[in-house]
mmCIF file of C-alpha atoms and ligand atoms in Angstrom:
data_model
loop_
_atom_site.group_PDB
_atom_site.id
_atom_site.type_symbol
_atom_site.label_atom_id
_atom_site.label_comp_id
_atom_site.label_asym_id
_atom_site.label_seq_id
_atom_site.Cartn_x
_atom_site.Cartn_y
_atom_site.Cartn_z
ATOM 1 C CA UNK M 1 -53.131 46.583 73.128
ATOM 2 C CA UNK M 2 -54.248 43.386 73.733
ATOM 3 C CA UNK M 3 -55.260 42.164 77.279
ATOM 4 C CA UNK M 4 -52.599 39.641 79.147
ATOM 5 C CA UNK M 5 -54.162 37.745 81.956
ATOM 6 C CA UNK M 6 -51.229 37.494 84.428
ATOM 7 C CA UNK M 7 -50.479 36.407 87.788
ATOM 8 C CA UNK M 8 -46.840 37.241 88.720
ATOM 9 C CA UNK M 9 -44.223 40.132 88.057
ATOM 10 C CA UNK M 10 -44.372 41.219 84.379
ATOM 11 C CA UNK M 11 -41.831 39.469 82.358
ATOM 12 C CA UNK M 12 -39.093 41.533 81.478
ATOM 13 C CA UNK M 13 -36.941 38.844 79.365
ATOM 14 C CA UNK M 14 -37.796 35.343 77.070
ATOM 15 C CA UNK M 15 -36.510 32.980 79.646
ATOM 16 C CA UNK M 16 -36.050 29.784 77.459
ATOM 17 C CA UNK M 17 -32.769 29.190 75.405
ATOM 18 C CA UNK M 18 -34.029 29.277 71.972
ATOM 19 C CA UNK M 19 -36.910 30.924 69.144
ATOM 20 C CA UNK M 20 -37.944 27.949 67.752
ATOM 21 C CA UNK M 21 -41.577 28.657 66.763
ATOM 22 C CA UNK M 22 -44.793 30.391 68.042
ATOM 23 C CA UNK M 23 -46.243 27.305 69.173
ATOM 24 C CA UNK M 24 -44.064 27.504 72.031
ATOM 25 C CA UNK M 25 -44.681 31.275 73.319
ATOM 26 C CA UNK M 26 -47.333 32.484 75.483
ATOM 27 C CA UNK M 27 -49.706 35.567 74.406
ATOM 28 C CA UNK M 28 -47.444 37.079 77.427
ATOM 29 C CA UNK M 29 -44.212 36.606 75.660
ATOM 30 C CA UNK M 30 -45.879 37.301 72.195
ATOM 31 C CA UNK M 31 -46.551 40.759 73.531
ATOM 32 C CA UNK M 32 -43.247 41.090 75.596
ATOM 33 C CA UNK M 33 -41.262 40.443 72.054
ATOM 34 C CA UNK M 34 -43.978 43.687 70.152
ATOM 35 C CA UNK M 35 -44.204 45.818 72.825
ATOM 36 C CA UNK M 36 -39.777 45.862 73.313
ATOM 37 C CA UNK M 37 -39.924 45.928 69.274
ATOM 38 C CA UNK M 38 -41.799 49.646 70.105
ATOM 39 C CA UNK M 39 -38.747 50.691 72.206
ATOM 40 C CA UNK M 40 -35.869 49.111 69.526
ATOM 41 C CA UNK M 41 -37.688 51.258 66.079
ATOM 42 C CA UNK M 42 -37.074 54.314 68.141
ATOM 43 C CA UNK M 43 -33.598 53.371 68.125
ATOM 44 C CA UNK M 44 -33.193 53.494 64.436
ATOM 45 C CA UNK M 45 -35.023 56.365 63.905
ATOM 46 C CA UNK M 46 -32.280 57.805 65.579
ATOM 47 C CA UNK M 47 -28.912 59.418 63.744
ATOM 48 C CA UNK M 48 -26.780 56.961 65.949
ATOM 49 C CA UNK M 49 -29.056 54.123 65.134
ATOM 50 C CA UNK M 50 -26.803 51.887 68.321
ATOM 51 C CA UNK M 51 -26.597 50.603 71.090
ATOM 52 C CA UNK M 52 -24.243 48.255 73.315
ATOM 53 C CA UNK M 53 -26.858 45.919 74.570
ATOM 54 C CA UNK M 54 -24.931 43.081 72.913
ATOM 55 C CA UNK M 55 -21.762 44.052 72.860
ATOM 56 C CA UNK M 56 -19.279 41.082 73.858
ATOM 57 C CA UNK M 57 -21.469 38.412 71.784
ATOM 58 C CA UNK M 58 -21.061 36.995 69.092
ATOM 59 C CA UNK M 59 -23.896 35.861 66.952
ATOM 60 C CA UNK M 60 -23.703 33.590 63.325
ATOM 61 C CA UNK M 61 -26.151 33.825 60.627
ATOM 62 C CA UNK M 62 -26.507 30.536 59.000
ATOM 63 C CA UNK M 63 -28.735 30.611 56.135
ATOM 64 C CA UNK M 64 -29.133 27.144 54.080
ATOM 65 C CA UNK M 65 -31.661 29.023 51.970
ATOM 66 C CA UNK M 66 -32.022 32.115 49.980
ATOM 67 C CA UNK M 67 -32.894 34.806 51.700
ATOM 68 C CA UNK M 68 -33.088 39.025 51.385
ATOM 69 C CA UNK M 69 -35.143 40.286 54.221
ATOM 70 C CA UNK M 70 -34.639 37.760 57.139
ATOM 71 C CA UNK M 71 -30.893 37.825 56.714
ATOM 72 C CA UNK M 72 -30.432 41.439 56.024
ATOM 73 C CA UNK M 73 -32.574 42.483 58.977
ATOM 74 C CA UNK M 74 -31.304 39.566 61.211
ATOM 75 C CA UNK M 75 -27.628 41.399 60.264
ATOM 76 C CA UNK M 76 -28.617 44.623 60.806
ATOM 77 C CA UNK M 77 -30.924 44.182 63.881
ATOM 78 C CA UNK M 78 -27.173 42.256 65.277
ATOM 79 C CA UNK M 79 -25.629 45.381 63.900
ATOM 80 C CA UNK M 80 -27.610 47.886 66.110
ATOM 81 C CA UNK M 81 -26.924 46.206 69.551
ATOM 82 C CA UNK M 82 -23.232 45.889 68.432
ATOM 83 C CA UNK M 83 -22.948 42.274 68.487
ATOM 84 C CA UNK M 84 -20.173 40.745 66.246
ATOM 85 C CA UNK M 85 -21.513 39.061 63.772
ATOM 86 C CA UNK M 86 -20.717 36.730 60.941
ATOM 87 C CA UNK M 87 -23.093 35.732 57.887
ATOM 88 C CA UNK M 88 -21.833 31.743 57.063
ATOM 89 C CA UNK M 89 -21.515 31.987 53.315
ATOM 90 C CA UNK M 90 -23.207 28.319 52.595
ATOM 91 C CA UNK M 91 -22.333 27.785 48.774
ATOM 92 C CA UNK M 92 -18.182 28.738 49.508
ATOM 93 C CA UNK M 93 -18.358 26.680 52.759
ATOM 94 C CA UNK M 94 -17.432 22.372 53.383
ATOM 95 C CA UNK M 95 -21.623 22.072 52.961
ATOM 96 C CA UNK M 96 -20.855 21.823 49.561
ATOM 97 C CA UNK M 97 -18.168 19.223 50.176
ATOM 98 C CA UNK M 98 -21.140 17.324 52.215
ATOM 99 C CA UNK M 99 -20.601 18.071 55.400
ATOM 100 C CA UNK M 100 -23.879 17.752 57.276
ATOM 101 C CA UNK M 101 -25.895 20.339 59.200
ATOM 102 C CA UNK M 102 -24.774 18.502 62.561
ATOM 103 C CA UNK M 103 -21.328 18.932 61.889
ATOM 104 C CA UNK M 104 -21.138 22.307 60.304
ATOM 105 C CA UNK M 105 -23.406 23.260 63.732
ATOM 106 C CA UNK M 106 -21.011 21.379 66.318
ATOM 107 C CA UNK M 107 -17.644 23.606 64.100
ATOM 108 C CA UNK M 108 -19.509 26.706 64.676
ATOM 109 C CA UNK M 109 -20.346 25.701 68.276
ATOM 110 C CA UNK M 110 -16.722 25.201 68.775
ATOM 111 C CA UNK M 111 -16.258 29.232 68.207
ATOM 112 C CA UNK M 112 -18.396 29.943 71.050
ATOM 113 C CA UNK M 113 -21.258 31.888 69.281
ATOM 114 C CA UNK M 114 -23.882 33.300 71.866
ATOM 115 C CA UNK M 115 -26.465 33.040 69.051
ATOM 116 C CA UNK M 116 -27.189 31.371 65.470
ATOM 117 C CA UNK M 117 -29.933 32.235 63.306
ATOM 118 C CA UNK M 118 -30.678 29.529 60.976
ATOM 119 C CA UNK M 119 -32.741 29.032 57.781
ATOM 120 C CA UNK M 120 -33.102 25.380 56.540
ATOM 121 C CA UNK M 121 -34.765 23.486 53.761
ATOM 122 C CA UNK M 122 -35.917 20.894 56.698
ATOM 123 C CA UNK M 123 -38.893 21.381 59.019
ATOM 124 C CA UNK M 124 -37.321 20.767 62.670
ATOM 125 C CA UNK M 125 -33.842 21.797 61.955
ATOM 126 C CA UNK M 126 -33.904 24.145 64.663
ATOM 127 C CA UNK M 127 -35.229 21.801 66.631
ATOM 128 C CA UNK M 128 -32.163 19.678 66.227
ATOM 129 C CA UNK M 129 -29.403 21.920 66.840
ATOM 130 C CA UNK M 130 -31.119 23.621 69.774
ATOM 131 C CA UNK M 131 -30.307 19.593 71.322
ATOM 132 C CA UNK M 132 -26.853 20.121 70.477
ATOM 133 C CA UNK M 133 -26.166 23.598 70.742
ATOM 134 C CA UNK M 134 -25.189 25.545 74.038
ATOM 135 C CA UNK M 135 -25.626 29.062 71.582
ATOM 136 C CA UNK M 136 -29.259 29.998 71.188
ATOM 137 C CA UNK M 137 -31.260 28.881 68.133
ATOM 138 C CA UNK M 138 -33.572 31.074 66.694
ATOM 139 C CA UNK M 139 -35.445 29.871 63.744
ATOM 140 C CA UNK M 140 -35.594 31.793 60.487
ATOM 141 C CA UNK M 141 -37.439 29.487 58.659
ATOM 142 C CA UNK M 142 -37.651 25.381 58.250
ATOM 143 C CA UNK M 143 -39.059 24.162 55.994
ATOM 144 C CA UNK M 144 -42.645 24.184 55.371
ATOM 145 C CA UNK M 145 -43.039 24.525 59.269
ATOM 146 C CA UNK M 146 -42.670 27.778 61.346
ATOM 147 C CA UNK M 147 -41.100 31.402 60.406
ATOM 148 C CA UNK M 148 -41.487 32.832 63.706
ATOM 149 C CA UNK M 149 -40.188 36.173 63.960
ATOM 150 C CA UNK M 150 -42.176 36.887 60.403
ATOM 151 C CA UNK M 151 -45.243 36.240 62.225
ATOM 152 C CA UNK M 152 -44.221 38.602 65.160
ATOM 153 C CA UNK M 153 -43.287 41.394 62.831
ATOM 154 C CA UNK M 154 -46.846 40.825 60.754
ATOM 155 C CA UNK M 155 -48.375 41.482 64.288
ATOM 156 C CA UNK M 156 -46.428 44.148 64.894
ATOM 157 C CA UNK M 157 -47.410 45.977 62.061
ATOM 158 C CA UNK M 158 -50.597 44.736 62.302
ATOM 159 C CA UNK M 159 -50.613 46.492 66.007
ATOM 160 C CA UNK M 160 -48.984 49.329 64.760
ATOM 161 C CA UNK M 161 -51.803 50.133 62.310
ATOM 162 C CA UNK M 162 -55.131 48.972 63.907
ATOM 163 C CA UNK M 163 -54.433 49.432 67.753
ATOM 164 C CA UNK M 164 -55.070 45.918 68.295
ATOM 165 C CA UNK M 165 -55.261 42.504 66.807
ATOM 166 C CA UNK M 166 -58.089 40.937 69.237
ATOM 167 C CA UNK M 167 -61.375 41.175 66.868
ATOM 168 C CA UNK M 168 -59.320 41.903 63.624
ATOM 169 C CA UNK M 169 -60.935 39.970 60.698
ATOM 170 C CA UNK M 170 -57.743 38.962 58.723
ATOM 171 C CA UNK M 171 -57.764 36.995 55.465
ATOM 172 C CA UNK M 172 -55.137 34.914 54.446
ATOM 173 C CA UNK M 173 -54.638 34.218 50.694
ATOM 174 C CA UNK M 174 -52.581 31.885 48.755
ATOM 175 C CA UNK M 175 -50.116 28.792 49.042
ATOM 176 C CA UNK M 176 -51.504 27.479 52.318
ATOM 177 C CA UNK M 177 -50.139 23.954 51.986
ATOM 178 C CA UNK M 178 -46.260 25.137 51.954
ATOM 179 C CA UNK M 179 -46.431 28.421 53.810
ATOM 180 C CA UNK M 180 -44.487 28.425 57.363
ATOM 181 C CA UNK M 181 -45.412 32.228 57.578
ATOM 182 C CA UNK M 182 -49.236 30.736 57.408
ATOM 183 C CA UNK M 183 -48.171 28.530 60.162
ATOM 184 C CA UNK M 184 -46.709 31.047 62.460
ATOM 185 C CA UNK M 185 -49.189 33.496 61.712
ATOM 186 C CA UNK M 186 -51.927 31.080 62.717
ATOM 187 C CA UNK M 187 -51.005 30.500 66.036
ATOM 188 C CA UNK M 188 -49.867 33.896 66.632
ATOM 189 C CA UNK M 189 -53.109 35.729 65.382
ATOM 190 C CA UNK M 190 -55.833 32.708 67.320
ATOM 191 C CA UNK M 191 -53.139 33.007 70.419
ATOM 192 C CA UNK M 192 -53.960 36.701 70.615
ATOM 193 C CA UNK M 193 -57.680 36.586 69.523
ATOM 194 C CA UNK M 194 -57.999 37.587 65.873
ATOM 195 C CA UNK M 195 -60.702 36.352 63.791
ATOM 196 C CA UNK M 196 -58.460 34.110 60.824
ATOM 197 C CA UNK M 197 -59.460 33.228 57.821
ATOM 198 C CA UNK M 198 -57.989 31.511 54.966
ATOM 199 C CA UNK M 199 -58.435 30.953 51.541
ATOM 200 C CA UNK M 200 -57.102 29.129 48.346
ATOM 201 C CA UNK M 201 -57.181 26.411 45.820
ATOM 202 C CA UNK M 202 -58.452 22.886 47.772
ATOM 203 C CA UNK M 203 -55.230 21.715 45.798
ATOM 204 C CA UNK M 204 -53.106 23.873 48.347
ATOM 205 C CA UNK M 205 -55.237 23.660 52.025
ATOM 206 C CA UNK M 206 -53.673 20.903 53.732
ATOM 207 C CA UNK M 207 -55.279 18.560 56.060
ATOM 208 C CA UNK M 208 -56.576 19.114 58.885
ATOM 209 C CA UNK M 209 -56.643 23.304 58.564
ATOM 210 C CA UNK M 210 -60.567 22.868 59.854
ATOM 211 C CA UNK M 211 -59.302 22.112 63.061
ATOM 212 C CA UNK M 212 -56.500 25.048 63.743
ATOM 213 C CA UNK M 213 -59.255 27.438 64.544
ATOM 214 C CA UNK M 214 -59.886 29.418 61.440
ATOM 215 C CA UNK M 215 -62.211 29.642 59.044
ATOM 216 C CA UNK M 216 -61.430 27.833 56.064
ATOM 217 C CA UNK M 217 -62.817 28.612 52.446
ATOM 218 C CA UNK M 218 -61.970 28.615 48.646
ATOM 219 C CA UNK M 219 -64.136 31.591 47.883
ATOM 220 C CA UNK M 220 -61.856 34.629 47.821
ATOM 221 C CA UNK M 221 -65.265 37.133 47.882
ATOM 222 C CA UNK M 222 -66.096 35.223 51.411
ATOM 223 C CA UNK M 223 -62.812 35.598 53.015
ATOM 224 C CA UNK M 224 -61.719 39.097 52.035
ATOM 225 C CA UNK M 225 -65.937 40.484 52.531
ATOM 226 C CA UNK M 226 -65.169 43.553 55.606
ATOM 227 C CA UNK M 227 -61.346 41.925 56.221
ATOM 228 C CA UNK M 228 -59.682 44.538 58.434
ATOM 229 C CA UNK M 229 -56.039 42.535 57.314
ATOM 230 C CA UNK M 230 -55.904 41.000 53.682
ATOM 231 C CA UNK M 231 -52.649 39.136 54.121
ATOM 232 C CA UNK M 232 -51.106 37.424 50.927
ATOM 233 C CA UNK M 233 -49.082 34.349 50.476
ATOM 234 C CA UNK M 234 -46.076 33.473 47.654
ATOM 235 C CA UNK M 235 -47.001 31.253 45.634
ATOM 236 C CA UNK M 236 -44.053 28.331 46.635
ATOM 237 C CA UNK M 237 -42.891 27.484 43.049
ATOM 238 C CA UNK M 238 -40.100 25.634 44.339
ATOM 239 C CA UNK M 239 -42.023 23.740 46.893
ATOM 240 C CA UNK M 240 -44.310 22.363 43.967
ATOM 241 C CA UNK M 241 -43.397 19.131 42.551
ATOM 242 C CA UNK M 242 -46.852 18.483 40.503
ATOM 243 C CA UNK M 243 -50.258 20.705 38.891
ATOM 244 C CA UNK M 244 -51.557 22.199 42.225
ATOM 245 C CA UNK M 245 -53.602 24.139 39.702
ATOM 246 C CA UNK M 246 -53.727 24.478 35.936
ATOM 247 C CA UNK M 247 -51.844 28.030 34.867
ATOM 248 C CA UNK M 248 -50.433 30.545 37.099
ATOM 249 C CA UNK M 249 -52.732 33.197 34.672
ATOM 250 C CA UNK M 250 -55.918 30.665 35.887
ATOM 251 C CA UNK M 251 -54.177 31.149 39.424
ATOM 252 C CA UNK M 252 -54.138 35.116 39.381
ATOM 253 C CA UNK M 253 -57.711 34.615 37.683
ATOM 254 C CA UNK M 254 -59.340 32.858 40.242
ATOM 255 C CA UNK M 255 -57.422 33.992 43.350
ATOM 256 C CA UNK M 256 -54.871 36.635 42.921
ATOM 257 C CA UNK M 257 -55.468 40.083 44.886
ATOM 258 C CA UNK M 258 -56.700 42.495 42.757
ATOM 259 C CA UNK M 259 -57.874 46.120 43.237
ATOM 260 C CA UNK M 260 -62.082 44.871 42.546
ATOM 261 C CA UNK M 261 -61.068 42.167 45.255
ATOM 262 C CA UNK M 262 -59.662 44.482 47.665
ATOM 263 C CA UNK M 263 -62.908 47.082 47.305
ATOM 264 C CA UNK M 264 -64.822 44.441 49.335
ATOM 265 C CA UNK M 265 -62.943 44.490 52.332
ATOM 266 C CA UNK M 266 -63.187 47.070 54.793
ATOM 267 C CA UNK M 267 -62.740 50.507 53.803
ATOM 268 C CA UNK M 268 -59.330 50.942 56.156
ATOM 269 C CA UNK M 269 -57.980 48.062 55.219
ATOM 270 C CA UNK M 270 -54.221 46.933 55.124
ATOM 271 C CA UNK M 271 -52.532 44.659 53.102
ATOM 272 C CA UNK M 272 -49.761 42.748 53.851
ATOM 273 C CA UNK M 273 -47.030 40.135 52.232
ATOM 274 C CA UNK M 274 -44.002 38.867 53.602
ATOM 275 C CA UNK M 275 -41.894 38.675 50.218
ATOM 276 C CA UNK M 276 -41.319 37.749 48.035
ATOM 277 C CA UNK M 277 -44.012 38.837 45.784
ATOM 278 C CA UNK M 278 -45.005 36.900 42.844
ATOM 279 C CA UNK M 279 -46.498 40.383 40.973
ATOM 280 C CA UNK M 280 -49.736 38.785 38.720
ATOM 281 C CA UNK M 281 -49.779 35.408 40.102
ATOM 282 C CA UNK M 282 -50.775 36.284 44.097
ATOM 283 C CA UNK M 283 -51.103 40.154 43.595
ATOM 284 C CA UNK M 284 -51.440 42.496 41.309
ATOM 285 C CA UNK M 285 -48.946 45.451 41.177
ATOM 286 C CA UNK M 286 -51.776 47.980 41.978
ATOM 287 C CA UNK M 287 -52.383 46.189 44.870
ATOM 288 C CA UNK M 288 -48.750 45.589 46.164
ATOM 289 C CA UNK M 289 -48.071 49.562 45.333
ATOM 290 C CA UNK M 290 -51.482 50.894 46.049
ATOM 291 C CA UNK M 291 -52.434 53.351 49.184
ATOM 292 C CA UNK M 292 -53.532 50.329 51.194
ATOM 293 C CA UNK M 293 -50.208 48.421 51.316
ATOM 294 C CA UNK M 294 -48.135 47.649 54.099
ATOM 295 C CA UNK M 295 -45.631 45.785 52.793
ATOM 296 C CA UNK M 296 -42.444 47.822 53.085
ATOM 297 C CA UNK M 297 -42.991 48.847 56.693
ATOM 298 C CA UNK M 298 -43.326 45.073 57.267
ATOM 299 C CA UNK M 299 -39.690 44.899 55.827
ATOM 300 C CA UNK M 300 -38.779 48.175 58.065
ATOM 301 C CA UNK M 301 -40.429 46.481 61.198
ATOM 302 C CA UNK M 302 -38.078 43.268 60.722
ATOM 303 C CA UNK M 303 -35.683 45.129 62.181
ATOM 304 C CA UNK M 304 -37.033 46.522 65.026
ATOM 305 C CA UNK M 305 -38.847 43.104 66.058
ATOM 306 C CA UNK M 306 -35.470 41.158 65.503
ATOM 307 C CA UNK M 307 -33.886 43.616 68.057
ATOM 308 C CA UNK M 308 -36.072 42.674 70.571
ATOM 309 C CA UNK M 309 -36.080 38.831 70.131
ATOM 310 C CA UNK M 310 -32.475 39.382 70.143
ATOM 311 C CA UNK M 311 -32.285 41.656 73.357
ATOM 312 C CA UNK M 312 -34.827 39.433 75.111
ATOM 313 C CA UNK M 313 -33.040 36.074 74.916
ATOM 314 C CA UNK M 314 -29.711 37.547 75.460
ATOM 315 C CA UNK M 315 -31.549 38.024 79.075
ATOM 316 C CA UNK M 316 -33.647 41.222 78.273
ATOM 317 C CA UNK M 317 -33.535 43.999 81.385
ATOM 318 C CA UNK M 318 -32.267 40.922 83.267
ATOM 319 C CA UNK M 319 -29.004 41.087 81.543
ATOM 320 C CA UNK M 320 -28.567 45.182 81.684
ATOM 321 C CA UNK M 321 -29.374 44.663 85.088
ATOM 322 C CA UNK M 322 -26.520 41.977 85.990
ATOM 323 C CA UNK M 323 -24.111 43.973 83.569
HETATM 324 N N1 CP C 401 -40.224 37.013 54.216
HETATM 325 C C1 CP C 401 -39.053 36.362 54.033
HETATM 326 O O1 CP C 401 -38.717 35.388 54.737
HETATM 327 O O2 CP C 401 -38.287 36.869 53.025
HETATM 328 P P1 CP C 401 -36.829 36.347 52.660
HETATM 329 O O3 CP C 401 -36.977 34.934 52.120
HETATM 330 O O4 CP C 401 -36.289 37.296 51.625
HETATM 331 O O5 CP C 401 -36.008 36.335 53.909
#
């Protein structure tokens, strides 16, 4: 586990409101969040996969986005601390009428949630209705700016695999210019001492990623050479209003993930995407199903890691203690 140079009484609880972004934790908190996430996957390896931790509290999903893993784990990470909890179906609700993210924010409010998880189109959402909001925020995703609890369960798994995640060389391929997970993931993996690289068309590295503290290239045989962690990015279709680059078959050509690609990297190593995949544009299916892939225990460790963020701003062992 990584080291944590710390003065006082170790923290047993997140003690700010909100989960806006990594930027904001500490490599303390960072490994307060993984190291609870251990406890909460033994609870669903159990045949009674609940507890009562947050029984009593309500907490509202509200996803402006699409979304299959984040709100599904969100829901069923709620689900196993027996909160009550409501997914805010956007297309049937007065959002389509144009009521604004303010006001739909202030209704809910006005129900007393303890908690809302919200995904939105626009970077700093969160931001805004953790100004307005007595519930807690946490962030599921804005915009093109953070997706924190993505990068905490990459770590995790990350963790879970290597031991460790001080030292790791990990590669990260793809869509840099759009990619909150790359932004989370960045200051999450230089917070707690990995080596980062990334890599992808100069079309899609935006500004300024020389100065972030990772190693920056367009040649994917430099960045994946003895990677410990080959972590690879969607392609943001969506995102793209103009010719980043010329085909997505020149993409997969150039930079997609392919089993020759993957033979350079360390013999051990793991690879990882959040979802979802773009199968022969970012990776190729041998890849995403092959014997070195992670990717479905990332889904299973959503879970577990949105437990603890949960359980540790609800008040962590400082709340079961005052209960
Ligand atoms: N990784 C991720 O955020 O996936 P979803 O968009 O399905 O939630």
């Amino acid at each position: 586990m990584d080291a944590v140079h710390h003065a006082g009484p170790p923290l047993t609880a997140l003690r700010r409101k909100d989960l806006l972004g990594i930027a904001d934790l500490t490599a303390e908190e960072i490994n307060l969040i993984l190291d609870t996430a251990e406890a909460m996957k033994e609870v669903g390896k159990r045949t009674i996969k609940k507890v009562p931790t947050l029984r009593g509290r309500t907490v509202v999903n509200l996803f402006f986005e699409p979304s299959t893993r984040t709100r599904t784990s969100f829901e069923i990470a709620e689900k196993r601390l027996s909160a009550d909890t409501l997914n805010v179906a956007i297309g049937t609700s007065s959002v389509v009428k144009g009521e604004t993210l303010v006001d739909t924010a202030m209704n809910i409010e006005a129900m007393a949630p303890s908690m809302i998880v919200l995904r939105h189109s626009s970077s700093g959402a969160c931001h805004l209705l953790s100004r307005i909001c007595r519930a807690a925020i946490i962030n599921a995703g804005d915009g093109m700016h953070e997706h924190p609890t993505q990068a905490l369960l990459d770590a995790f798994t990350i963790r879970e695999r290597k031991g460790r995640l001080a030292g790791l060389k990990v590669a990260i391929f793809g869509d840099l210019l759009h990619s909150r997970v790359l932004r989370s993931n960045i200051l999450l993996l230089t917070k707690l001492g990995a080596d980062v690289w990334v890599c992808g068309p100069a079309t899609l590295i935006p500004p300024g990623m020389d100065r972030v503290g990772v190693h920056v290239t367009t040649s994917v045989e430099q960045a994946v050479r003895d990677a410990d962690v080959i972590m690879m990015l969607r392609i943001q279709l969506e995102r793209m209003q103009g010719g980043f680059f010329p085909s997505l078959r020149e993409y997969f050509t150039t930079f997609g993930m392919t089993e020759a690609r993957v033979s350079k990297a360390k013999p051990d190593v793991i690879i990882m995407h959040p979802g979802p995949m773009n199968r022969g544009v970012e990776i190729a299916s041998e890849v995403a199903d092959g014997p070195f892939s992670v990717i479905l225990d990332q889904v299973a460790n959503g879970v577990a890691v949105r437990m603890a963020v949960l359980y540790l701003l609800a008040g962590g062992a400082d709340h079961e203690a005052a209960a």
